[in-house]
Tab-separated table of C-alpha atoms in Angstrom:
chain	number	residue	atom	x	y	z
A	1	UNK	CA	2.383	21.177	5.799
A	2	UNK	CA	3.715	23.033	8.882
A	3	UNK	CA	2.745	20.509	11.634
A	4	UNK	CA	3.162	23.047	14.541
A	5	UNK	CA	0.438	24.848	12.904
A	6	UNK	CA	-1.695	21.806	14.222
A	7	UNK	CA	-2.848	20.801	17.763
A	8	UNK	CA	-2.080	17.407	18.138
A	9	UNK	CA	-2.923	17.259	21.664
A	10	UNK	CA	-6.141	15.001	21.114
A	11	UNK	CA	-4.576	12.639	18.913
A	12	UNK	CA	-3.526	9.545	19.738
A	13	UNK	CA	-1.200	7.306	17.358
A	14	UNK	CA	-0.964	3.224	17.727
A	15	UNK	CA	0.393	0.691	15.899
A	16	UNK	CA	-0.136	-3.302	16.094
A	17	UNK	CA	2.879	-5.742	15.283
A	18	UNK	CA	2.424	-5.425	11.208
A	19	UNK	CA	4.692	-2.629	10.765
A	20	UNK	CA	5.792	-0.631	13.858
A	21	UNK	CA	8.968	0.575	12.137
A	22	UNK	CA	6.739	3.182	9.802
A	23	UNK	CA	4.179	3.920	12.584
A	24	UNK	CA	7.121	5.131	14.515
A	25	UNK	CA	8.482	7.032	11.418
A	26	UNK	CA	5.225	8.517	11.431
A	27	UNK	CA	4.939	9.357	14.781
A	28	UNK	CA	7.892	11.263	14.640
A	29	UNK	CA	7.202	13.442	11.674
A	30	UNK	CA	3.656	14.580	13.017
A	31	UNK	CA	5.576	14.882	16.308
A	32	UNK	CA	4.125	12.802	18.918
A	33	UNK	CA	4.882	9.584	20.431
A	34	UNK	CA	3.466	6.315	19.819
A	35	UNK	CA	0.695	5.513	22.480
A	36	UNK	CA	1.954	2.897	25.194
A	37	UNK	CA	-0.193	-0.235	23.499
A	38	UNK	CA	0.278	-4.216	23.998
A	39	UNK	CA	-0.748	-6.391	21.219
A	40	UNK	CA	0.385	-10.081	22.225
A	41	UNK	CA	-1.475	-13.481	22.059
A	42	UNK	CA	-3.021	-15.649	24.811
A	43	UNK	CA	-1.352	-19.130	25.145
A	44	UNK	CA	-4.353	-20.235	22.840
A	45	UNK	CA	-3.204	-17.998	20.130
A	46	UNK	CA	-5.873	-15.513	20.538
A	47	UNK	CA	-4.881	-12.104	20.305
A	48	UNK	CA	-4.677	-10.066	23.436
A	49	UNK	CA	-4.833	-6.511	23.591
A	50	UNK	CA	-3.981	-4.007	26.491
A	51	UNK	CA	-3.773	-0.105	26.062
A	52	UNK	CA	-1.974	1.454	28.409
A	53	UNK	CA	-3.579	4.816	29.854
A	54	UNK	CA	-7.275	6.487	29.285
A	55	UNK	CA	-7.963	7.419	25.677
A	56	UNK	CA	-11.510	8.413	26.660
A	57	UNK	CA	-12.762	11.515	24.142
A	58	UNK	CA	-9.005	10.622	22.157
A	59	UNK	CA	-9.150	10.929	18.640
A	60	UNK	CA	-7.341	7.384	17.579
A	61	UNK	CA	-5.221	6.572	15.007
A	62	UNK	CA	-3.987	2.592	14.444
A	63	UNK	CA	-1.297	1.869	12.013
A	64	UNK	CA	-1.721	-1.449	10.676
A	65	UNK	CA	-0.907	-2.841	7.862
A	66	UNK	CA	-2.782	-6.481	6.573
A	67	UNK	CA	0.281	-7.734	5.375
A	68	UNK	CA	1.648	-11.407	6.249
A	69	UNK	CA	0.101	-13.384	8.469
A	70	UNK	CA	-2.453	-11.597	6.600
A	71	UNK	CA	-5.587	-13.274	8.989
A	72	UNK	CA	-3.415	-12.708	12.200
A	73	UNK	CA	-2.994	-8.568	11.711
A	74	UNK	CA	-6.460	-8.187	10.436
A	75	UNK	CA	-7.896	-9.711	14.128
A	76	UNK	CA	-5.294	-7.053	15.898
A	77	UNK	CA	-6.870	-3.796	13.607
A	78	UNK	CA	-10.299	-5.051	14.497
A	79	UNK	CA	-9.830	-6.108	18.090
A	80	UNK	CA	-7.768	-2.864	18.728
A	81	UNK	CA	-10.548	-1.109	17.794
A	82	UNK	CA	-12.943	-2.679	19.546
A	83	UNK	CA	-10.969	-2.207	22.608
A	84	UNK	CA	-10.580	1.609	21.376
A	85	UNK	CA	-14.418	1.349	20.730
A	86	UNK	CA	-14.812	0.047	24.359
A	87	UNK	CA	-12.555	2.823	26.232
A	88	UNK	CA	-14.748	5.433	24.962
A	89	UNK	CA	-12.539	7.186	22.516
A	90	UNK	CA	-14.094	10.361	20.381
A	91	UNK	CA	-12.506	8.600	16.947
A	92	UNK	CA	-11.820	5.589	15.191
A	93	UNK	CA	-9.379	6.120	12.111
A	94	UNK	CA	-7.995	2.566	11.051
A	95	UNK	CA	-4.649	3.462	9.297
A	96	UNK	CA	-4.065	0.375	6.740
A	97	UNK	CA	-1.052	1.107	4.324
A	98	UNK	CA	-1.650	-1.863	2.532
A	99	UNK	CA	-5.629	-3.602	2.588
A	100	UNK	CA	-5.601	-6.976	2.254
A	101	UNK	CA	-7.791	-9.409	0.218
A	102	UNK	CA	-8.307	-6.497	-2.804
A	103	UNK	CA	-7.672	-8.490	-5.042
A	104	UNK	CA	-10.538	-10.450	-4.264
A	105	UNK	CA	-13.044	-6.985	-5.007
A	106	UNK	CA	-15.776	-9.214	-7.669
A	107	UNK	CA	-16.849	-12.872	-8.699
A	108	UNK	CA	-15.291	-13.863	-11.961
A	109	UNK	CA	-16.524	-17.230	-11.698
A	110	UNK	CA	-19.255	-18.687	-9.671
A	111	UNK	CA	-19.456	-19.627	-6.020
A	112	UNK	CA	-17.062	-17.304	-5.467
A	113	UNK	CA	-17.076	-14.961	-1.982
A	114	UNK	CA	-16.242	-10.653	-2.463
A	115	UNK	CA	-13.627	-11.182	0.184
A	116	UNK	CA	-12.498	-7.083	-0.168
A	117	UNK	CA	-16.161	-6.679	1.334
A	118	UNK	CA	-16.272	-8.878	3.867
A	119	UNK	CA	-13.099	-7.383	5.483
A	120	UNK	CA	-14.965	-3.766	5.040
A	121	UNK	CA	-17.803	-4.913	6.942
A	122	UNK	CA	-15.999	-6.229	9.571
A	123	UNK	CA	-13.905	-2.870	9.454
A	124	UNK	CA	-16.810	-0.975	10.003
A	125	UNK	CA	-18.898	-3.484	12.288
A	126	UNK	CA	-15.554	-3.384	14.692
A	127	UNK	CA	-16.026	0.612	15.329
A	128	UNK	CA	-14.085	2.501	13.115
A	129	UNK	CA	-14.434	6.141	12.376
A	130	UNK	CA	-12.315	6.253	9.079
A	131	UNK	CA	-10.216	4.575	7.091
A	132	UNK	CA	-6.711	5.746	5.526
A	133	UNK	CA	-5.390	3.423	2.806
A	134	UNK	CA	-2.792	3.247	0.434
A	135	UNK	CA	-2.910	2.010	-3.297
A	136	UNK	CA	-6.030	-0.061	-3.338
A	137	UNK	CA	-5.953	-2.689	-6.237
A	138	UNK	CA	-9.340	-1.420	-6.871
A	139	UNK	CA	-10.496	2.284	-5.837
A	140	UNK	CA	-14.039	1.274	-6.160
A	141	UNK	CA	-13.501	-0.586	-2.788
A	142	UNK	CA	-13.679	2.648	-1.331
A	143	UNK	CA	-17.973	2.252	-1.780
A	144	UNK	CA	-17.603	-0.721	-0.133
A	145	UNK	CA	-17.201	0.887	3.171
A	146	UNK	CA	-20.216	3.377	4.875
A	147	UNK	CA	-17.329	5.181	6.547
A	148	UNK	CA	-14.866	8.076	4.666
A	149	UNK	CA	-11.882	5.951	3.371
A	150	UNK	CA	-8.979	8.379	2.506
A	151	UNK	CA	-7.098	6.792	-0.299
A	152	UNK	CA	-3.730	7.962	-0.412
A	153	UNK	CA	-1.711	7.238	-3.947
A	154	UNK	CA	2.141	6.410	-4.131
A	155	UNK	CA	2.980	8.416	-6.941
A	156	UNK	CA	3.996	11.006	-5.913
A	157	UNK	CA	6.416	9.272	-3.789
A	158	UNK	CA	7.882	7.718	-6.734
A	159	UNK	CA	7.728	10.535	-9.090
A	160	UNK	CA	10.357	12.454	-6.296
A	161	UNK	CA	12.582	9.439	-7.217
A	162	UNK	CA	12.598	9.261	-10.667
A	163	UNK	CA	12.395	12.626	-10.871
A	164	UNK	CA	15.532	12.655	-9.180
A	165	UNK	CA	17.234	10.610	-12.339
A	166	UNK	CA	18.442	11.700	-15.311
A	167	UNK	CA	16.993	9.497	-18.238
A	168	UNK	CA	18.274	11.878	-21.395
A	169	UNK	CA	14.162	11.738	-22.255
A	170	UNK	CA	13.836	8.301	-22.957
A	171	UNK	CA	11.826	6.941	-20.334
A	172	UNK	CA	8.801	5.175	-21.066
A	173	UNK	CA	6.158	4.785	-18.210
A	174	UNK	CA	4.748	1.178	-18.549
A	175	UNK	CA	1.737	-0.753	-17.460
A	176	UNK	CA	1.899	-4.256	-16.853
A	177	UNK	CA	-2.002	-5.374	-17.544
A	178	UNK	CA	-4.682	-3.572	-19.081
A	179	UNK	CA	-6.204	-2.926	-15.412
A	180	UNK	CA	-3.117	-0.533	-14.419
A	181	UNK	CA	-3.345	1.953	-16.988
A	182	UNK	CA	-4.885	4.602	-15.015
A	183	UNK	CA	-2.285	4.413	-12.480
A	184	UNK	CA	0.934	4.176	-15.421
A	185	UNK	CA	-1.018	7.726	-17.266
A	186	UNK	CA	-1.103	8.919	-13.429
A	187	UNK	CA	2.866	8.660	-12.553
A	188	UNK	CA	3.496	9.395	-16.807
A	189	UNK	CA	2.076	12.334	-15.982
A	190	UNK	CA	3.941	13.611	-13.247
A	191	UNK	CA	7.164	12.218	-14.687
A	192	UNK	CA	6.094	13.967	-18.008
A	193	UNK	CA	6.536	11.054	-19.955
A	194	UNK	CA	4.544	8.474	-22.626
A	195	UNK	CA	3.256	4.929	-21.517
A	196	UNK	CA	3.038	1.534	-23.113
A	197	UNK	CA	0.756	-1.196	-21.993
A	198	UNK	CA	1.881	-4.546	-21.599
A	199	UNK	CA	-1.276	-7.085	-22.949
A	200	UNK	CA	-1.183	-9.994	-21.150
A	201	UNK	CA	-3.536	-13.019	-19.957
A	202	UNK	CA	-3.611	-15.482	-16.598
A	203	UNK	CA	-3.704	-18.869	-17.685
A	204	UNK	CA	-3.715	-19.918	-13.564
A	205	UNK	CA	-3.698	-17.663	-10.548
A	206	UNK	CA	-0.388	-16.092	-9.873
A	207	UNK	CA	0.600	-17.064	-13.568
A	208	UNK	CA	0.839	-14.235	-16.672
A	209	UNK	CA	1.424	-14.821	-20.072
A	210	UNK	CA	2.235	-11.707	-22.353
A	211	UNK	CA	0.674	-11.326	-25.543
A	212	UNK	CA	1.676	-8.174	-26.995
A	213	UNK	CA	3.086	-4.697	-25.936
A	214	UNK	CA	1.081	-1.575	-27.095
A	215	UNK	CA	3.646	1.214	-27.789
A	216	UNK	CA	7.092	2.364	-28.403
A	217	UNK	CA	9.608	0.625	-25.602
A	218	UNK	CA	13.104	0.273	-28.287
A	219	UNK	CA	16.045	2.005	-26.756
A	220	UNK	CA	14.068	3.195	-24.159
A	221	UNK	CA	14.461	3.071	-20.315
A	222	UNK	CA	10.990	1.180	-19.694
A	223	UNK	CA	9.666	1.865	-16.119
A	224	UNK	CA	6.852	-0.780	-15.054
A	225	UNK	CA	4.526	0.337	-12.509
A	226	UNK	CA	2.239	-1.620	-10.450
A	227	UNK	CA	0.164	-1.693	-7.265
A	228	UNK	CA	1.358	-5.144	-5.601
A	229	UNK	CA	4.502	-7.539	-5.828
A	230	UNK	CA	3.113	-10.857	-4.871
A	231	UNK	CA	5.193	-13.641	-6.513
A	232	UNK	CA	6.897	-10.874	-9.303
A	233	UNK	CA	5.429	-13.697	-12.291
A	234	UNK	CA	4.124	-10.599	-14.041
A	235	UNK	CA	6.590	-8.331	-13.417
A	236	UNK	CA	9.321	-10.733	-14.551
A	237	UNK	CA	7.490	-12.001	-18.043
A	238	UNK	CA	6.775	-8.446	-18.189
A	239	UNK	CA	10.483	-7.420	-17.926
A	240	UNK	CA	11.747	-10.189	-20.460
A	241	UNK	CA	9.070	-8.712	-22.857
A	242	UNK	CA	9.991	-5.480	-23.073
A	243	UNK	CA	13.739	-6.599	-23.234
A	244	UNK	CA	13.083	-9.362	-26.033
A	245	UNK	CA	11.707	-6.001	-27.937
A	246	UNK	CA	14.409	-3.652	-27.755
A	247	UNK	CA	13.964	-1.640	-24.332
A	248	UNK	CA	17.755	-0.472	-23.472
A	249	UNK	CA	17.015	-0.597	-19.217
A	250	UNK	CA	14.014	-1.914	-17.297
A	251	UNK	CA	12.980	-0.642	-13.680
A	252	UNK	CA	9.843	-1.070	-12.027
A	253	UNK	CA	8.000	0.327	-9.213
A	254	UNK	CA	5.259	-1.268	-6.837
A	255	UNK	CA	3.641	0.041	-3.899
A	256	UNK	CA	2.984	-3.008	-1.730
A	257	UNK	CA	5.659	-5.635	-1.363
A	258	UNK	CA	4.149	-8.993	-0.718
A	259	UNK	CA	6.990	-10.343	-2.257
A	260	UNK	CA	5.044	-14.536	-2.048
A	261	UNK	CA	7.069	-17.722	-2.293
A	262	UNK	CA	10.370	-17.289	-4.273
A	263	UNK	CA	9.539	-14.059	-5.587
A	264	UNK	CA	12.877	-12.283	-4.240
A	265	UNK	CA	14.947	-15.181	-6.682
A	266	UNK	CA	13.078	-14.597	-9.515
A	267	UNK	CA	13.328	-10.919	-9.349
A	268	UNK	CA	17.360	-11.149	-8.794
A	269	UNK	CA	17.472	-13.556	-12.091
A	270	UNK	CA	15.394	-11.152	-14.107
A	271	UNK	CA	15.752	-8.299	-15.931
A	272	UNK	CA	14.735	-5.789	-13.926
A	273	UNK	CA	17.019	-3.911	-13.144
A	274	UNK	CA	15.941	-1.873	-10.018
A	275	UNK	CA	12.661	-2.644	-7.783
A	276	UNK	CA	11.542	0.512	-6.047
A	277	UNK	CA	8.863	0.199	-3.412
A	278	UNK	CA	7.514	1.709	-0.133
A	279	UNK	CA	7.752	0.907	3.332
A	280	UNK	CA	3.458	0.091	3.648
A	281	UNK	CA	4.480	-3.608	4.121
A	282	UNK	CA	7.380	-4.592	6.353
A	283	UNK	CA	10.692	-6.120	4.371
A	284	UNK	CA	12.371	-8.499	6.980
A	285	UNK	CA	15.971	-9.121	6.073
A	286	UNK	CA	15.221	-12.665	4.208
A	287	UNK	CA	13.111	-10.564	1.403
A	288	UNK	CA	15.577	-8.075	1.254
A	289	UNK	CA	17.677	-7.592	-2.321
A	290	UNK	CA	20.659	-5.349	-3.875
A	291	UNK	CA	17.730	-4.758	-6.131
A	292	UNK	CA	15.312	-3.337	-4.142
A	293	UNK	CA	15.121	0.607	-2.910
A	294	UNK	CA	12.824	0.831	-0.272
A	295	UNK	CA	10.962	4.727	0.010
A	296	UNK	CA	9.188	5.760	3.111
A	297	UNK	CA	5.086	6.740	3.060
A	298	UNK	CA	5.494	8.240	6.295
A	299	UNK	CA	5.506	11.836	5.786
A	300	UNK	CA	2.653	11.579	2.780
A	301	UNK	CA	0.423	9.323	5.792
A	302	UNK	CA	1.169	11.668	8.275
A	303	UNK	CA	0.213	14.631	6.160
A	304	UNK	CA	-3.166	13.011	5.578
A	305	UNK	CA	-3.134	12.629	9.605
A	306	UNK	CA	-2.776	16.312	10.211
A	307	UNK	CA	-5.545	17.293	8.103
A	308	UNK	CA	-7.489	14.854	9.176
A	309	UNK	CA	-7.269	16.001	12.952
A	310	UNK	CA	-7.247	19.742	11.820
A	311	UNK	CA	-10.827	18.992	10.610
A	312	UNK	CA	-9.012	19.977	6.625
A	313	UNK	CA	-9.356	18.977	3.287
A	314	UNK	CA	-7.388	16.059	2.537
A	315	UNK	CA	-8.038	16.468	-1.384
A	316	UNK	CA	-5.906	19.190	-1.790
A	317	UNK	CA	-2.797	16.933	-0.833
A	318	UNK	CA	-4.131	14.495	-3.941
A	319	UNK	CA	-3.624	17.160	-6.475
C-alpha cells in the first residue's frame, strides 16, 4: 500500500508496556509517531494511566499485546481505553497481536468458565471501537465480540520466508493436531506444497502424546506449523515423530511465542531444527535461542491500520 496516499492526520497510535518495540516498528512504517502516553502503576500496584495531549475527535489506535503478565496488560488495554473512552476520542481500535485466554474459547468438561468471552466482553464493555488481532486459536472468537474484529493471519509472513528457501521440492507442510489443519492447507497453499497431520491426544494439560502421522514425511523437509508456543511439549513429541519416521529436516513455525516454563531447553534439545516466529509477543533476551528467527508483523498490522483509517476494505489484504 502507498501510505502517503493516506491522511493520517486523525490517527493516533499508542502502545502500553506489552510490546512497545513493534508498536514503534509500526509507527514508523505508517509514518507517524507514537502518541506521548504513560502507563505505570500506583504504589498499590494499580495501573495508572496518563495521556499526554487532547485526543478529543482522534481516531485511536492501542498496541497491546496480552502476553505475560497476561492479567497485568489486559487491565492497561482496558483502562487505556477507558481513559481514551473518557477524553472523548472519535475511535476505539484495540490493536492485540496476540489475544489471550483463546485457548479457553468452550467447556470441555463441566464447571468450566468461556474465559475467551469474558475478556471480549470486557473488551467491548471498556469502549472499544474495533478490534485487530492476530492468529486467534479459534476464529470463531471473532462472534464473540459485537464490535468488527479484523483478524489478521501470519502466513503470509511466513510463506515470504520459506519462500525465500530452496527445499529441491521436498517440503512437506505439517500440522501438529487435528485442530490446525486449516491453517497447515492455508500456508501449503501458498508455499505450493502437500501436508501431513500429526494425530495426537492430551493425556494432561500442556502434555501431547502422538499417535500416528497421516501422510508422506520420509526424506522430506517436514515444516510444522502452529498458532502458539506455550511450553513446545507438542511441538517437540511432534518433531521426534516425524524424525523416528524418516523426515530428513524438521522446522516449525508459530505465530505467538509464549514460550512457558522451560520451553526454550526443550526446544534447543529437540529436533527441530529452526523455530520461526513473529514479533506479536515480546522475546526478552532469557527466551532468546540460536534456534529461533524472529519476523516482524509490523508492516502486515500497519497495512490493516491504513485501510482501516482510509475507511477501505481490509479483505482484500487477506487474499
Amino acid at each position: 500500500m502507498e501510505n502517503k496516499n493516506i491522511n493520517t492526520s486523525n490517527l493516533c497510535l499508542m502502545t502500553g508496556n506489552a510490546n512497545p518495540a513493534l508498536a514503534k516498528k509500526i509507527a514508523d512504517y505508517i509514518g507517524v509517531d507514537l502518541f506521548d502516553t504513560f502507563v505505570g502503576r500506583f504504589n498499590n500496584g494499580e495501573t495508572q494511566v496518563m495521556i499526554g495531549d487532547s485526543i478529543r475527535g482522534r481516531d485511536i489506535f492501542i498496541v497491546q499485546s496480552t502476553s505475560q503478565p497476561v492479567n497485568d496488560n489486559l487491565m492497561d488495554l482496558l483502562i487505556m481505553t477507558d481513559a481514551c473512552k473518557r477524553a472523548s476520542a472519535h475511535s476505539i481500535t484495540a490493536v492485540v497481536p496476540y489475544y489471550a485466554y483463546a485457548r479457553q474459547d468452550r467447556k470441555t468438561r463441566g464447571r468450566e468458565p468461556i474465559s475467551a468471552k469474558l475478556v471480549a466482553n470486557l473488551m467491548v464493555a471498556a469502549g472499544m471501537s474495533r478490534v485487530l488481532t492476530v492468529d486467534l486459536h479459534a476464529g470463531q472468537i471473532q462472534g464473540f465480540f459485537d464490535i468488527p474484529v479484523d483478524h489478521l493471519a501470519a502466513a503470509p509472513v511466513f510463506a515470504d520466508y520459506f519462500n525465500g528457501h530452496d527445499f529441491g521440492g521436498e517440503l512437506v507442510v505439517v500440522s501438529p493436531d487435528l485442530g490446525g489443519v486449516t491453517r497447515a492447507r492455508i500456508l501449503a497453499d501458498f508455499l505450493k506444497a502437500p501436508i501431513a497431520i500429526i494425530e495426537k491426544r492430551r493425556p494432561r494439560p500442556g502434555e501431547a502424546e502422538v499417535m500416528s502421522i497421516i501422510g508422506d514425511v520420509k526424506d522430506k523437509v517436514a515444516l510444522m506449523i502452529d498458532d502458539i508456543v506455550d511450553t513446545a511439549g507438542s511441538l517437540c513429541e511432534g518433531a521426534k515423530a516425524l524424525r523416528h519416521i524418516g523426515a530428513r529436516s524438521i522446522l516449525a513455525a508459530c505465530s505467538h511465542a509464549v514460550l512457558s516454563k522451560n520451553a526454550v531447553e526443550k526446544i534447543n534439545n529437540s529436533d527441530i531444527e529452526q523455530l520461526v516466529i513473529t514479533d506479536t509477543i515480546a522475546l526478552p533476551p532469557e527466551k532468546q535461542s540460536p534456534k529461533f528467527v524472529v519476523l516482524s508483523m509490523a508492516e502486515s498490522i500497519g497495512d490493516v491500520i491504513l485501510r482501516i483509517q482510509a475507511r477501505r476494505s481490509v479483505s482484500q489484504l487477506f487474499r
